[in-house]
Short mmCIF file of C-alpha atoms in Angstrom, two decimals:
data_model
loop_
_atom_site.label_atom_id
_atom_site.label_comp_id
_atom_site.label_asym_id
_atom_site.label_seq_id
_atom_site.Cartn_x
_atom_site.Cartn_y
_atom_site.Cartn_z
CA UNK A 1 90.08 105.32 81.19
CA UNK A 2 92.33 104.00 84.07
CA UNK A 3 89.46 103.51 86.30
CA UNK A 4 87.79 101.23 83.62
CA UNK A 5 90.95 99.28 83.21
CA UNK A 6 91.25 98.59 86.87
CA UNK A 7 87.44 97.69 86.90
CA UNK A 8 88.20 95.03 84.14
CA UNK A 9 91.23 93.79 86.18
CA UNK A 10 89.14 92.90 89.04
CA UNK A 11 86.77 90.67 87.18
CA UNK A 12 89.51 88.48 85.80
CA UNK A 13 91.04 85.62 87.64
CA UNK A 14 93.95 86.59 90.19
CA UNK A 15 97.28 87.03 88.35
CA UNK A 16 99.08 86.05 90.83
CA UNK A 17 97.56 82.84 91.68
CA UNK A 18 97.78 81.97 88.25
CA UNK A 19 101.42 82.86 87.95
CA UNK A 20 100.76 85.14 84.92
CA UNK A 21 100.31 88.64 84.86
CA UNK A 22 97.51 90.35 82.89
CA UNK A 23 98.64 92.70 79.95
CA UNK A 24 96.29 95.05 81.44
CA UNK A 25 98.73 95.96 83.95
CA UNK A 26 101.06 97.52 81.49
CA UNK A 27 98.58 100.28 81.14
CA UNK A 28 99.06 101.34 84.79
CA UNK A 29 101.55 104.05 85.21
CA UNK A 30 104.36 102.93 87.18
CA UNK A 31 103.99 99.30 86.46
CA UNK A 32 107.19 97.20 86.41
CA UNK A 33 106.93 93.32 86.50
CA UNK A 34 108.87 92.02 89.75
CA UNK A 35 111.07 88.61 89.29
CA UNK A 36 110.56 86.54 92.24
CA UNK A 37 112.29 83.10 91.61
CA UNK A 38 111.08 81.70 88.51
CA UNK A 39 107.69 83.74 88.52
CA UNK A 40 106.81 87.40 88.23
CA UNK A 41 104.54 89.49 90.57
CA UNK A 42 103.15 93.12 90.04
CA UNK A 43 105.10 95.78 91.36
CA UNK A 44 104.09 99.78 90.80
CA UNK A 45 106.58 102.56 91.22
CA UNK A 46 105.88 106.23 91.49
CA UNK A 47 108.78 108.54 91.92
CA UNK A 48 108.70 111.70 94.06
CA UNK A 49 107.14 114.70 92.39
CA UNK A 50 109.33 117.31 94.50
CA UNK A 51 112.77 118.56 94.11
CA UNK A 52 113.76 116.88 97.48
CA UNK A 53 114.01 113.09 97.92
CA UNK A 54 112.77 112.36 101.44
CA UNK A 55 112.98 108.52 100.97
CA UNK A 56 111.07 105.33 99.68
CA UNK A 57 107.78 103.82 100.94
CA UNK A 58 106.91 100.34 100.41
CA UNK A 59 103.25 99.61 100.28
CA UNK A 60 101.85 96.20 101.19
CA UNK A 61 98.12 95.82 100.64
CA UNK A 62 95.93 93.34 102.76
CA UNK A 63 95.88 89.53 101.52
CA UNK A 64 94.02 89.17 98.18
CA UNK A 65 94.12 93.00 97.65
CA UNK A 66 95.93 94.44 94.46
CA UNK A 67 97.84 97.63 95.25
CA UNK A 68 95.11 99.62 93.00
CA UNK A 69 92.04 98.33 95.31
CA UNK A 70 90.11 101.22 96.66
CA UNK A 71 91.21 101.14 100.09
CA UNK A 72 94.03 102.68 102.02
CA UNK A 73 97.03 101.70 99.67
CA UNK A 74 95.95 103.56 96.22
CA UNK A 75 95.58 106.93 97.77
CA UNK A 76 98.90 106.53 99.61
CA UNK A 77 100.59 105.45 96.58
CA UNK A 78 99.26 108.36 94.61
CA UNK A 79 99.76 111.22 97.09
CA UNK A 80 102.70 110.42 98.98
CA UNK A 81 105.09 111.23 95.98
CA UNK A 82 103.69 114.88 96.00
CA UNK A 83 105.38 115.31 99.64
CA UNK A 84 108.83 113.71 98.32
CA UNK A 85 108.26 110.24 98.80
CA UNK A 86 108.98 107.52 96.12
CA UNK A 87 106.15 104.67 96.47
CA UNK A 88 106.58 101.07 95.61
CA UNK A 89 103.58 98.78 96.02
CA UNK A 90 103.41 95.21 95.38
CA UNK A 91 100.84 92.54 95.26
CA UNK A 92 101.84 90.08 98.32
CA UNK A 93 101.83 86.35 97.31
CA UNK A 94 98.97 84.45 97.40
CA UNK A 95 99.24 81.03 99.67
CA UNK A 96 98.21 77.73 98.01
CA UNK A 97 96.48 76.57 101.43
CA UNK A 98 95.07 80.02 103.00
CA UNK A 99 92.67 78.15 105.19
CA UNK A 100 95.59 75.98 106.65
CA UNK A 101 97.42 79.27 107.24
CA UNK A 102 94.48 80.81 108.98
CA UNK A 103 94.22 77.83 111.62
CA UNK A 104 97.38 78.40 112.49
CA UNK A 105 98.46 74.85 113.44
CA UNK A 106 100.34 73.75 110.53
CA UNK A 107 103.99 75.43 111.27
CA UNK A 108 105.36 74.18 108.09
CA UNK A 109 102.78 76.09 106.02
CA UNK A 110 103.31 79.25 107.98
CA UNK A 111 107.12 78.90 107.49
CA UNK A 112 106.56 77.93 103.80
CA UNK A 113 104.54 81.22 103.31
CA UNK A 114 106.86 83.45 105.24
CA UNK A 115 109.64 82.55 102.78
CA UNK A 116 107.50 83.42 99.98
CA UNK A 117 106.88 86.71 101.37
CA UNK A 118 110.41 87.29 102.13
CA UNK A 119 111.38 86.26 98.47
CA UNK A 120 108.96 89.01 97.12
CA UNK A 121 110.35 91.61 99.68
CA UNK A 122 114.08 90.64 98.71
CA UNK A 123 113.25 90.86 94.99
CA UNK A 124 111.83 94.16 95.32
CA UNK A 125 115.00 95.29 97.35
CA UNK A 126 117.31 93.84 94.46
CA UNK A 127 115.21 95.82 91.71
CA UNK A 128 115.96 99.27 93.55
CA UNK A 129 118.79 100.72 91.67
CA UNK A 130 119.29 102.99 94.71
CA UNK A 131 118.14 103.27 98.20
CA UNK A 132 118.09 106.98 99.23
CA UNK A 133 116.73 108.88 102.42
CA UNK A 134 114.46 107.18 104.81
CA UNK A 135 113.21 103.72 104.21
CA UNK A 136 109.50 103.30 105.40
CA UNK A 137 107.08 99.92 105.22
CA UNK A 138 103.36 100.20 105.25
CA UNK A 139 101.55 97.21 105.71
CA UNK A 140 97.89 96.57 105.72
CA UNK A 141 95.50 93.94 107.17
CA UNK A 142 96.88 90.55 107.57
CA UNK A 143 100.19 91.52 105.70
CA UNK A 144 100.75 93.74 108.71
CA UNK A 145 100.79 90.86 111.06
CA UNK A 146 102.97 88.99 108.72
CA UNK A 147 105.53 91.95 108.51
CA UNK A 148 105.50 92.33 112.28
CA UNK A 149 106.37 88.72 112.70
CA UNK A 150 109.35 89.03 110.19
CA UNK A 151 110.80 91.96 112.03
CA UNK A 152 110.17 90.58 115.49
CA UNK A 153 111.92 87.62 114.37
CA UNK A 154 114.70 89.38 113.11
CA UNK A 155 114.38 87.82 109.52
CA UNK A 156 115.23 91.10 107.92
CA UNK A 157 116.76 94.45 108.98
CA UNK A 158 114.06 96.69 110.39
CA UNK A 159 112.93 99.82 108.26
CA UNK A 160 113.46 103.36 109.56
CA UNK A 161 109.85 103.28 110.55
CA UNK A 162 106.72 100.99 110.19
CA UNK A 163 103.17 101.90 109.50
CA UNK A 164 100.31 99.31 110.12
CA UNK A 165 96.88 99.76 108.98
CA UNK A 166 93.97 97.57 110.11
CA UNK A 167 96.21 95.32 111.64
CA UNK A 168 94.81 91.56 112.21
CA UNK A 169 95.07 87.99 111.63
CA UNK A 170 92.05 86.05 111.37
CA UNK A 171 92.98 83.68 114.21
CA UNK A 172 92.54 84.26 117.89
CA UNK A 173 95.69 83.29 119.30
CA UNK A 174 97.84 84.60 116.68
CA UNK A 175 95.95 87.99 116.50
CA UNK A 176 96.72 88.56 120.17
CA UNK A 177 100.44 87.71 119.51
CA UNK A 178 100.73 90.86 117.14
CA UNK A 179 100.83 93.10 120.14
CA UNK A 180 103.54 91.04 121.91
CA UNK A 181 105.51 91.05 118.72
CA UNK A 182 105.03 94.72 117.74
CA UNK A 183 106.45 95.42 121.26
CA UNK A 184 109.89 93.96 120.36
CA UNK A 185 110.32 96.24 117.52
CA UNK A 186 112.92 99.35 117.91
CA UNK A 187 111.74 101.35 114.95
CA UNK A 188 109.01 104.23 115.18
CA UNK A 189 105.61 102.54 114.54
CA UNK A 190 102.53 104.43 113.59
CA UNK A 191 99.47 102.20 114.32
CA UNK A 192 96.26 103.38 112.33
CA UNK A 193 92.91 101.71 112.11
CA UNK A 194 89.64 102.71 110.30
CA UNK A 195 86.46 103.08 112.71
CA UNK A 196 84.56 100.47 110.41
CA UNK A 197 87.40 98.03 110.30
CA UNK A 198 86.64 94.26 110.64
CA UNK A 199 86.13 92.78 114.12
CA UNK A 200 89.52 90.97 114.34
CA UNK A 201 91.46 94.46 113.60
CA UNK A 202 89.30 96.15 116.06
CA UNK A 203 89.74 93.54 118.58
CA UNK A 204 93.34 94.15 118.51
CA UNK A 205 93.42 97.91 119.07
CA UNK A 206 93.61 98.25 122.85
CA UNK A 207 95.83 95.08 123.32
CA UNK A 208 98.39 96.76 121.20
CA UNK A 209 98.26 99.97 122.67
CA UNK A 210 98.65 98.69 126.28
CA UNK A 211 101.47 96.50 124.98
CA UNK A 212 103.46 99.40 123.51
CA UNK A 213 102.69 101.42 126.56
CA UNK A 214 104.10 98.74 128.95
CA UNK A 215 107.26 98.40 126.68
CA UNK A 216 107.39 102.21 127.20
CA UNK A 217 107.64 102.66 123.18
CA UNK A 218 107.82 106.53 122.91
CA UNK A 219 107.97 106.57 119.27
CA UNK A 220 104.62 104.53 118.84
CA UNK A 221 101.25 106.22 118.08
CA UNK A 222 98.00 104.94 117.47
CA UNK A 223 95.25 106.92 115.52
CA UNK A 224 91.66 106.19 114.67
CA UNK A 225 90.65 106.97 111.17
CA UNK A 226 86.89 108.11 110.64
CA UNK A 227 85.42 106.34 107.59
CA UNK A 228 83.85 108.87 105.24
CA UNK A 229 80.77 108.01 103.04
CA UNK A 230 83.15 107.71 100.02
CA UNK A 231 86.61 105.73 100.27
CA UNK A 232 88.53 108.49 98.51
CA UNK A 233 87.69 110.90 101.06
CA UNK A 234 89.00 108.63 103.79
CA UNK A 235 91.99 107.65 101.75
CA UNK A 236 92.86 111.54 101.56
CA UNK A 237 92.56 111.65 105.28
CA UNK A 238 94.77 108.79 105.71
CA UNK A 239 97.44 110.08 103.27
CA UNK A 240 97.42 113.47 105.05
CA UNK A 241 97.68 111.76 108.66
CA UNK A 242 100.64 109.72 107.71
CA UNK A 243 102.49 112.53 106.12
CA UNK A 244 101.78 114.57 109.57
CA UNK A 245 103.30 111.55 111.38
CA UNK A 246 106.42 111.34 109.15
CA UNK A 247 106.97 115.04 109.28
CA UNK A 248 106.80 114.81 113.06
CA UNK A 249 109.66 112.43 113.16
CA UNK A 250 111.59 115.49 111.22
CA UNK A 251 111.49 114.05 107.87
CA UNK A 252 110.48 116.40 105.62
#
């Protein structure tokens, strides 16, 4: 039933772009409307399913994706609560002029979108009645690039750990900048990428590894995920890989 609901949701126009939220979201377990200024955005909350609360993980899907899209975010959202983590997934705000942002020349447009994203993250923190344990941020695709930029500029305090998945930005100069910005962060970083990721994401893999090695970041790890014929299998592998890394930090 839930799969049918999600398939129907894909056929409707983007709820974020229209500044309205489809009533179908109310049938998704863990759904909460997130008040961001005068608008509402989608957020999905799942509590830990164990007696011990390890911490919270904020999940940011790639640009244009919903948290329930069948890629990396949904398996993490569903499985990490089995290991003591609360998961909170949101849909990043959609820019009014995405093409302008991709070109990377309009600094005002870049600043405006960054403010939108910061407003969403701040609203999420405000909605959390309590913060416990370790605080982790997982960002996918272009959202990983934006989050790295925010933390490198000290726009917000660093989480206890940052996980990036298929990190990229669809602009040559800005995509290269991700590596140097990432090297400025002092928190543990797990850099994951799928073998069949897009060319933008794959082109930055070696650059990030070298930058972190030069910066002598001992708490940085990079791993490739071999994509399986079925996305669900790849997602399960990703969840286990992430859980293993978090456990290696002593967080279990």
